[in-house]
Short mmCIF file of C-alpha atoms and ligand atoms in Angstrom, two decimals:
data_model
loop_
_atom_site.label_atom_id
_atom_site.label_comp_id
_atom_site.label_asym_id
_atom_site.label_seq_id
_atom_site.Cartn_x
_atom_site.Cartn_y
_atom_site.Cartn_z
CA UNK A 1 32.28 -8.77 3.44
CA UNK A 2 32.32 -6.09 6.13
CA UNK A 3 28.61 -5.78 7.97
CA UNK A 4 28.08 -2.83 9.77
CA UNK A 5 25.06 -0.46 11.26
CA UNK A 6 23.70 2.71 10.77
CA UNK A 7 20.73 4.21 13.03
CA UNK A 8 18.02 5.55 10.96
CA UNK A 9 17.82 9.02 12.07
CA UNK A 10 21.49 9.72 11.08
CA UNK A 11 20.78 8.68 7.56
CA UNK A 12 20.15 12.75 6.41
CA UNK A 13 23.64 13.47 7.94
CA UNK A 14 24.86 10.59 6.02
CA UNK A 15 23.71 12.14 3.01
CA UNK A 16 24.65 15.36 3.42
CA UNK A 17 28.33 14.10 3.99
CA UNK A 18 28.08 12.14 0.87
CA UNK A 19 26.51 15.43 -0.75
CA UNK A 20 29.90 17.37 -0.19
CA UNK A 21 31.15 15.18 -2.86
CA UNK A 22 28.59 13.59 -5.15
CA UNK A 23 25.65 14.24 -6.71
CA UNK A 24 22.75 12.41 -5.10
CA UNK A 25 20.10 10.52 -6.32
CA UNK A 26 17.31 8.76 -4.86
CA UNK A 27 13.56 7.25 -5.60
CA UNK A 28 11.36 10.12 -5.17
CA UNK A 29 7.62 10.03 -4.88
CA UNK A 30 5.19 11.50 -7.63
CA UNK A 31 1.64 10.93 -8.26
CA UNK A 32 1.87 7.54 -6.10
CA UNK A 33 5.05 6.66 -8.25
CA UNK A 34 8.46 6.44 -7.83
CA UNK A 35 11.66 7.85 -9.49
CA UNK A 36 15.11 8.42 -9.52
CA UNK A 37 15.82 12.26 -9.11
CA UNK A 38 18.68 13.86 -7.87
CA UNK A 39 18.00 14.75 -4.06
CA UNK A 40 18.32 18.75 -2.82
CA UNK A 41 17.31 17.61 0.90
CA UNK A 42 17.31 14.20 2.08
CA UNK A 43 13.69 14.72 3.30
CA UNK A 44 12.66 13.69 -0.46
CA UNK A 45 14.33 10.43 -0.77
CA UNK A 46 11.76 7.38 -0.39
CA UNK A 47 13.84 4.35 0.29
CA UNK A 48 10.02 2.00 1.33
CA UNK A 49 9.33 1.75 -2.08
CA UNK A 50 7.98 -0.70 -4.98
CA UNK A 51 9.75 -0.27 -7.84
CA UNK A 52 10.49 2.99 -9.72
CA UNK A 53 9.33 3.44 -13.01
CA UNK A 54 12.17 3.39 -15.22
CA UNK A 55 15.26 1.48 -14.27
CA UNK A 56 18.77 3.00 -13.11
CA UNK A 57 19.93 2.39 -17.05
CA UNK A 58 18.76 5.61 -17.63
CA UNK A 59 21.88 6.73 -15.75
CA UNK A 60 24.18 4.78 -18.02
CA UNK A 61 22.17 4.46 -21.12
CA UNK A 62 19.94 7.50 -21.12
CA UNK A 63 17.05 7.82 -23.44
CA UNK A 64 18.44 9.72 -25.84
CA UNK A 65 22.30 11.07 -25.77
CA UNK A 66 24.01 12.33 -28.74
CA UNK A 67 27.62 10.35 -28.94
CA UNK A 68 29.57 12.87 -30.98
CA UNK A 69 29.22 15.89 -33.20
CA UNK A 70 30.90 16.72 -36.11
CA UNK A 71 31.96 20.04 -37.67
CA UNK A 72 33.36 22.25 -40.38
CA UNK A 73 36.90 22.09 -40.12
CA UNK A 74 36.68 20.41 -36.91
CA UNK A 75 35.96 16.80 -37.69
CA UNK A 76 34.68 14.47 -35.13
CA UNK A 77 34.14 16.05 -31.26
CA UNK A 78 33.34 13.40 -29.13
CA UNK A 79 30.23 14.13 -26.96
CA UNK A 80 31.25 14.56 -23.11
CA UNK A 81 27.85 16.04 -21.76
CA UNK A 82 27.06 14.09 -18.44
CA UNK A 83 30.02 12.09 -18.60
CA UNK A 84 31.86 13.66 -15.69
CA UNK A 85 29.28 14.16 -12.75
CA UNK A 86 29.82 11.42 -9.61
CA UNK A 87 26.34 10.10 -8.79
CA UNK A 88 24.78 8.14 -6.02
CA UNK A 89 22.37 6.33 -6.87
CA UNK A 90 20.79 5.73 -3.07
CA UNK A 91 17.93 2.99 -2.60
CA UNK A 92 18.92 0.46 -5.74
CA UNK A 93 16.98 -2.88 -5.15
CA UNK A 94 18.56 -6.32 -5.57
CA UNK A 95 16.25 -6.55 -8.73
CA UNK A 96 18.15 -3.63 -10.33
CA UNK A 97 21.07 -3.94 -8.99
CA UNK A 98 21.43 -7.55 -10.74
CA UNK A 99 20.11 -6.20 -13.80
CA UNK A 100 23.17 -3.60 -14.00
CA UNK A 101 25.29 -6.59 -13.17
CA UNK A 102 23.55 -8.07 -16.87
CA UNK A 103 24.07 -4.41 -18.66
CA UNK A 104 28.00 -4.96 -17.41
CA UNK A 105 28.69 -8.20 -19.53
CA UNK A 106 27.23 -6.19 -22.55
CA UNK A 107 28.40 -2.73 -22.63
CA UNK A 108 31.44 -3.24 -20.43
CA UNK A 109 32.71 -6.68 -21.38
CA UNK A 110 32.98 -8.20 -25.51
CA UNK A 111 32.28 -5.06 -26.92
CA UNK A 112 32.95 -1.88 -24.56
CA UNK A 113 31.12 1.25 -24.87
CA UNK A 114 32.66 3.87 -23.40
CA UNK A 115 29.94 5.78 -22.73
CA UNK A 116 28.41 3.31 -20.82
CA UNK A 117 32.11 2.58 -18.55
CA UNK A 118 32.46 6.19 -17.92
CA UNK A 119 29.18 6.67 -16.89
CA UNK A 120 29.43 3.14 -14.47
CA UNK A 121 33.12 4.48 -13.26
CA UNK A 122 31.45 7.80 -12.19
CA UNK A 123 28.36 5.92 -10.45
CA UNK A 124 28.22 4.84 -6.72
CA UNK A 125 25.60 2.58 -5.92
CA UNK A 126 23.83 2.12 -2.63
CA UNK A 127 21.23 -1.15 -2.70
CA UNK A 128 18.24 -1.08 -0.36
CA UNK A 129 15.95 -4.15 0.34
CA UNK A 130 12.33 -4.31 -0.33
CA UNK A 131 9.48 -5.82 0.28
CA UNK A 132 7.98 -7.87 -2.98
CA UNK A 133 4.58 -6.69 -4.40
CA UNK A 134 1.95 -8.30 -6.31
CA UNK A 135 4.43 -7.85 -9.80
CA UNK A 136 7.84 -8.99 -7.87
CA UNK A 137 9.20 -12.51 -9.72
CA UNK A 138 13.17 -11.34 -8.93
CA UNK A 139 12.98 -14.71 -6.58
CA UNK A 140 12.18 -16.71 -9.49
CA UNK A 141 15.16 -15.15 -11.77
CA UNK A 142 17.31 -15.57 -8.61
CA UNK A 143 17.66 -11.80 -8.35
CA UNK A 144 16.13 -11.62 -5.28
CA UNK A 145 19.86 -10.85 -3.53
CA UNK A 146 22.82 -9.74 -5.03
CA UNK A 147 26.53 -10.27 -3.63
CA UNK A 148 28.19 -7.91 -6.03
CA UNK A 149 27.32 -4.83 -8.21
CA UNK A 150 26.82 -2.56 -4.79
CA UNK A 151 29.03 -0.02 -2.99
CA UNK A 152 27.12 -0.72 -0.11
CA UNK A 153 23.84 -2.20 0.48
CA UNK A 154 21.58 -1.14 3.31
CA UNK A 155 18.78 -4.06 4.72
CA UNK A 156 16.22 -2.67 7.19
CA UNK A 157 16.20 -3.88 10.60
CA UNK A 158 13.64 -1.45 12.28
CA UNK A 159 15.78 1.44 14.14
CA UNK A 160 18.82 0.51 11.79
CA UNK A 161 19.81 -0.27 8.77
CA UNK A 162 22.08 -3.27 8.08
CA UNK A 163 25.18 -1.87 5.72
CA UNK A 164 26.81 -4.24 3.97
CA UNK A 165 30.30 -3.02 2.37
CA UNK A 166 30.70 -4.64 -1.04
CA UNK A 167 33.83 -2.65 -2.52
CA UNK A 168 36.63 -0.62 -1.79
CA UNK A 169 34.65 2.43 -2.38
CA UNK A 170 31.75 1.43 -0.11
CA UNK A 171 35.00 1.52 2.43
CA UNK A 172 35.80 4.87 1.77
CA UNK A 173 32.12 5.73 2.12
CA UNK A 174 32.00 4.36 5.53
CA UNK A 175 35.56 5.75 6.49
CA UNK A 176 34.47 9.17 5.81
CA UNK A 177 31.34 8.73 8.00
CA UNK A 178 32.65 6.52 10.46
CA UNK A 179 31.01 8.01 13.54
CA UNK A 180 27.97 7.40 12.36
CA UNK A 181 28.36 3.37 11.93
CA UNK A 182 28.54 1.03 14.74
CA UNK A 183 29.25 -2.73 14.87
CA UNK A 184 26.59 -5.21 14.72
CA UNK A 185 25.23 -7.78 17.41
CA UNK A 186 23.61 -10.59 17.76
CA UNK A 187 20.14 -9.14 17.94
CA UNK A 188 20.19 -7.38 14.25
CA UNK A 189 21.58 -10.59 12.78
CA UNK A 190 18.37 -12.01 14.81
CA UNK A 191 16.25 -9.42 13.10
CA UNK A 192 17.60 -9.42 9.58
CA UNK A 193 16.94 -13.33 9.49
CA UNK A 194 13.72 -12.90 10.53
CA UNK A 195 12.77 -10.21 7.96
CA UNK A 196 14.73 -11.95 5.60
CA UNK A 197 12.39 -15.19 5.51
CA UNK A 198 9.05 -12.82 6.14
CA UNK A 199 9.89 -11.29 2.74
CA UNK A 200 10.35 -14.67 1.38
CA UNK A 201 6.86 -15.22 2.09
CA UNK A 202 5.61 -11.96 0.54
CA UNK A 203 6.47 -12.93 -2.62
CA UNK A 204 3.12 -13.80 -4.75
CA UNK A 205 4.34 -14.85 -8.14
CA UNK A 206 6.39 -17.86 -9.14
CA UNK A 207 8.18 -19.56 -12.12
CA UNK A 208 10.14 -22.10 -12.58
CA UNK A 209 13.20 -21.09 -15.13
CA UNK A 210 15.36 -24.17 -14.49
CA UNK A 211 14.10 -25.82 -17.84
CA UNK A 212 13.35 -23.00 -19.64
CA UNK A 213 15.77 -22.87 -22.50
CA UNK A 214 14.16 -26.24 -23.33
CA UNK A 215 10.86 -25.75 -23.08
CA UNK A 216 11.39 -22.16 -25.60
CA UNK A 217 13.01 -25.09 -27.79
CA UNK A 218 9.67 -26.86 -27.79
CA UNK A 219 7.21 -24.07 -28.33
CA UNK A 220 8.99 -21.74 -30.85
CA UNK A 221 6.23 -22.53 -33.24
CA UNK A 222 3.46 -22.74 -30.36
CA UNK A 223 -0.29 -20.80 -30.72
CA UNK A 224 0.77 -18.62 -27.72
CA UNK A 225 3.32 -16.73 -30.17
CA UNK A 226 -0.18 -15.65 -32.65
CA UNK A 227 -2.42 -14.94 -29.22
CA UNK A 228 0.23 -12.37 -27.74
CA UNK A 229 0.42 -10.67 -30.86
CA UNK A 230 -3.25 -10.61 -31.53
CA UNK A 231 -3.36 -8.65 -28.15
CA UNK A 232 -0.29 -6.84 -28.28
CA UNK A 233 0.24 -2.98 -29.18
CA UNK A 234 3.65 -2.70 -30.05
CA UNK A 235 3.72 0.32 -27.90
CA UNK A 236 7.09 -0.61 -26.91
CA UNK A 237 6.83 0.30 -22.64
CA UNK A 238 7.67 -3.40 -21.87
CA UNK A 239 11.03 -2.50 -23.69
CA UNK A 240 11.04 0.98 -22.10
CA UNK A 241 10.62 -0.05 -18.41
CA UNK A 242 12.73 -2.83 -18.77
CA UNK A 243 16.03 -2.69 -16.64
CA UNK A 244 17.77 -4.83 -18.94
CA UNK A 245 16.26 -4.34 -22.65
CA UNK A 246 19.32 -2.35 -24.56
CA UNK A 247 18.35 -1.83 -27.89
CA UNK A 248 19.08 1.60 -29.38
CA UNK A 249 18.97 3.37 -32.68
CA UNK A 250 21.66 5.48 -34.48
CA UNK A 251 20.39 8.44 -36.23
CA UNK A 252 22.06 11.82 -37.64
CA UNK A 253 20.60 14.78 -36.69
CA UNK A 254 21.82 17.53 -39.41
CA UNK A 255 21.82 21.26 -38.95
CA UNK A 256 19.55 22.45 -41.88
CA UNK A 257 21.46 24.30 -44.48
CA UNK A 258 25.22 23.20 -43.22
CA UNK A 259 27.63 20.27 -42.89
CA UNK A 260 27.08 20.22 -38.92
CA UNK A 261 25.31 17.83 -37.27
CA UNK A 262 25.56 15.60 -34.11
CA UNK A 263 25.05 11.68 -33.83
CA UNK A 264 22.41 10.06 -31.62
CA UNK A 265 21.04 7.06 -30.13
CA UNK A 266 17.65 6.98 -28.82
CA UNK A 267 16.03 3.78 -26.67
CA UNK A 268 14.35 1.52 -29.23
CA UNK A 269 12.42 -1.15 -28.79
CA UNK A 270 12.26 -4.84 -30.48
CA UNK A 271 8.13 -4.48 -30.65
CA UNK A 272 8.14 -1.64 -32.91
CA UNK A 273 7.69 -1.80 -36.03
CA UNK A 274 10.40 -0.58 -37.45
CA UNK A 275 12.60 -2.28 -35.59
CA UNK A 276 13.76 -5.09 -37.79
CA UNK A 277 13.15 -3.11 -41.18
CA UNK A 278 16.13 -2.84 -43.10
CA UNK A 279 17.01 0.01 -46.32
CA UNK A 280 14.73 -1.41 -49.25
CA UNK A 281 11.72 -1.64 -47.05
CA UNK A 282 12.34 -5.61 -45.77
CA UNK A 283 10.80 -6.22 -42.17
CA UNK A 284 12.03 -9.25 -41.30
CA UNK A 285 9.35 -9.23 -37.82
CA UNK A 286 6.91 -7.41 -40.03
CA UNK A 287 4.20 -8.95 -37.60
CA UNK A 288 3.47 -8.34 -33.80
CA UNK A 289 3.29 -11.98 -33.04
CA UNK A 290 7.08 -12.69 -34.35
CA UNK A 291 8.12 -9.37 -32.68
CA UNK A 292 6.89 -10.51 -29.30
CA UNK A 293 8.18 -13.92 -29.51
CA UNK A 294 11.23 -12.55 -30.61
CA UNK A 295 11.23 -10.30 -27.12
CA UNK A 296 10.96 -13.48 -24.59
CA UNK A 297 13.27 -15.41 -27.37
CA UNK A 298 16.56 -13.38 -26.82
CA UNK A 299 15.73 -12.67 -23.05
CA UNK A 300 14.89 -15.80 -21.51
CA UNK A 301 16.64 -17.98 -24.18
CA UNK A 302 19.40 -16.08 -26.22
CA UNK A 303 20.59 -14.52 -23.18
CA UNK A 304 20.92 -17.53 -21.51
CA UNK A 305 23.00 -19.42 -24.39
CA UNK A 306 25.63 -16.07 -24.05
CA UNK A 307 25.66 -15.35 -21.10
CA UNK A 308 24.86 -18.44 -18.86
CA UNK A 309 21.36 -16.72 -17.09
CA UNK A 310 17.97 -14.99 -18.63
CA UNK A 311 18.16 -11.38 -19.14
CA UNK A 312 15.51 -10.95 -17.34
CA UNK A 313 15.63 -10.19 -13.18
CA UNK A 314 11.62 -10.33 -12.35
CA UNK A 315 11.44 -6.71 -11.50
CA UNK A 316 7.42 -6.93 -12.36
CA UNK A 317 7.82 -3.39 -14.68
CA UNK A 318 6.88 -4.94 -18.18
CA UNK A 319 3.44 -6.61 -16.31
CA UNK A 320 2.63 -3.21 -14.22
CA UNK A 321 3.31 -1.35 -17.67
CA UNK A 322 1.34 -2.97 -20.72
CA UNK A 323 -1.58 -1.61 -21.33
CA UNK A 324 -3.63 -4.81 -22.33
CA UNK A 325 -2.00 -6.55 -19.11
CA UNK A 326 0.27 -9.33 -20.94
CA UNK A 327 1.83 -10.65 -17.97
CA UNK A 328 5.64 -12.27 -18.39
CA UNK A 329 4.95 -14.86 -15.73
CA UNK A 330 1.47 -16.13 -17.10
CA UNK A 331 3.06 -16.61 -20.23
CA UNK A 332 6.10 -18.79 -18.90
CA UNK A 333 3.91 -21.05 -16.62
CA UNK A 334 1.24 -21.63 -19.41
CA UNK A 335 4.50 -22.09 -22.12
CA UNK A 336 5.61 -24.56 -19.39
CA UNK A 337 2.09 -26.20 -19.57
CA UNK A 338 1.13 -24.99 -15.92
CA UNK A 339 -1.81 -22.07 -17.09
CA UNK A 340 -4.58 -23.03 -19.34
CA UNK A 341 -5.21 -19.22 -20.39
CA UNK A 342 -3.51 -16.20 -21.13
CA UNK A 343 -6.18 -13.83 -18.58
S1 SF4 B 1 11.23 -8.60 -18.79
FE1 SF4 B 1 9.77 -7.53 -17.42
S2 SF4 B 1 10.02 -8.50 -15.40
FE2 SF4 B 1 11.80 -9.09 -16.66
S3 SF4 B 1 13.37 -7.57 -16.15
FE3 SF4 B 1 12.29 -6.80 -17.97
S4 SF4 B 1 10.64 -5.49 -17.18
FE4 SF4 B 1 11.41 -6.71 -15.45
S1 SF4 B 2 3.76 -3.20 -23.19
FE1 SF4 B 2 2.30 -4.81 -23.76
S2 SF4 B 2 1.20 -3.95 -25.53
FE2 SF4 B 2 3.04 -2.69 -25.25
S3 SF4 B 2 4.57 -3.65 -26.62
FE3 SF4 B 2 4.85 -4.57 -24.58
S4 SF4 B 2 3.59 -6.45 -24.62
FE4 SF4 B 2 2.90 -5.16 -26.35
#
């Protein structure tokens, strides 16, 4: 992999070569939170941040998209809206970054969506590094560093940034801007270990996940299951949030009076209600307590038995988010028999 530098104070000329060409987007500060936005001056971008509050998905599984239309005489017209524009998405953490990686084996590998590959084909992606806060666990879900997913990835060294090249895109990146890049010496590598094992000490939360599919063998029918749901809403912003939660819902939207209409998928989530009920008015997770469990089921065990890892990359959104403060990592330590209470 191909390590260079970049000084700090060329980083808006960077972008505004990168501009000439892409759309950019970067985390972008409102009300004390962050978000992805597209950029109109560089000056807006916040690359020292926490975590923003919904995940890059959005860019390749928006909220709500409509996937086709269909018309008199027409037929079927595929829905192209978005599909074309070349983003940057500047300032990705590792967390987010791996949790793309997880969106990739389902929408781009069994079963393709071509929304989804279009949208990922049209996408650059520039990682950042970051400092954990009280919510980070991405150490614990080994997503604390990523060695793919990235067009380039920058890591802070004080006066420069560290730029790792990760694909033949990141190349062209660099190519383009090449007098703004200079080879690295032995004093950043000095400095990026050293910050490198500082933010290994930042991090405040821990769980161990080596066991886990076991132990969620043991405790399917455990009291925790009936505690969470007593608590829980089912206001669904864990599944919102989450960078890797995919679940969406089909739904025809008819022009009143005609034969028009377009089809669309909205973000759902596996807490709502509704969720599991099926046409003759079945629920089979009719309560919140099997809707829950069925949440930390498929991502720390179903996910696992597919696709070889949890679905879940520690990002700390679902435990910032709920609003009666049901924290992911409390509930694996005291599933594992290492918390007494649920706080
Ligand atoms: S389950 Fe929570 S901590 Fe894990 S990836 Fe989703 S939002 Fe982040
Ligand atoms: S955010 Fe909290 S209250 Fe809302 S559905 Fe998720 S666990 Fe339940």
């Amino acid at each position: 992999m191909k390590i260079l530098k970049i000084p700090k104070k060329k980083l808006d000329l960077f972008a505004s070569i990168l501009h000439q060409g892409w759309e950019l987007h970067a985390p972008v500060e409102q009300n004390g939170k962050f978000a992805f936005k597209p950029l109109d001056q560089w000056a807006q971008a916040r690359l020292a941040y926490n975590r923003t509050l919904l995940a890059p998905k959005k860019y390749f599984l928006p909220p709500q998209e409509a996937m086709f239309e269909y018309r008199n005489h027409e037929g079927y017209v595929p829905s192209r809206e978005g599909l074309d524009k070349r983003v940057i998405l500047f300032g990705v953490h590792s967390c987010d970054i791996f949790a793309i990686n997880i969106l990739d084996e389902v929408f781009a590998g069994k079963y393709p969506d071509p929304y989804y590959q279009i949208r990922r084909k049209n996408t650059a992606i520039i990682g950042v590094d970051c400092v954990p806060d009280e919510y980070c666990f991405c150490r614990s879900m080994r997503a604390d560093f990523v060695d793919k997913g990235f067009d380039l990835f920058f890591n802070d060294i004080g006066d420069y940034y560290l730029t790792a090249v990760g694909t033949s895109l990141g190349d062209d990146l660099v190519l383009a801007t090449a007098q703004l890049f200079e080879e690295i010496n032995d004093k950043d590598i000095a400095e990026y270990k050293h910050r490198s094992s500082e933010k290994q000490k930042a991090f405040k939360l821990d769980v161990e996940i080596r066991d886990l599919l076991g132990i969620f063998e043991l405790e399917y029918e455990s009291q925790i299951w009936d505690e969470l749901g007593d608590r829980c809403l089912s206001c669904g912003s864990c599944s919102m949030v989450c960078p890797t939660c995919y679940c969406f819902d089909v739904m025809d939207h008819i022009k009143l009076g005609s034969k028009e209409g377009s089809r669309v998928r909205t973000w759902d989530s596996c807490l709502f209600h509704s969720h599991a009920l099926v046409a003759g008015g079945e629920n089979f997770r009719k309560e919140r307590s099997s809707r829950i469990k069925h949440r930390y089921y498929h991502k720390q065990s179903g996910f696992v038995a597919e696709f070889g890892r949890p679905s879940c990359v520690g990002c700390g959104r679902c435990i910032e988010s709920c609003p009666v403060k049901i924290d992911i990592v409390e509930v694996l330590n005291r599933l594992r028999g290492e918390e007494h209470a649920i706080s």
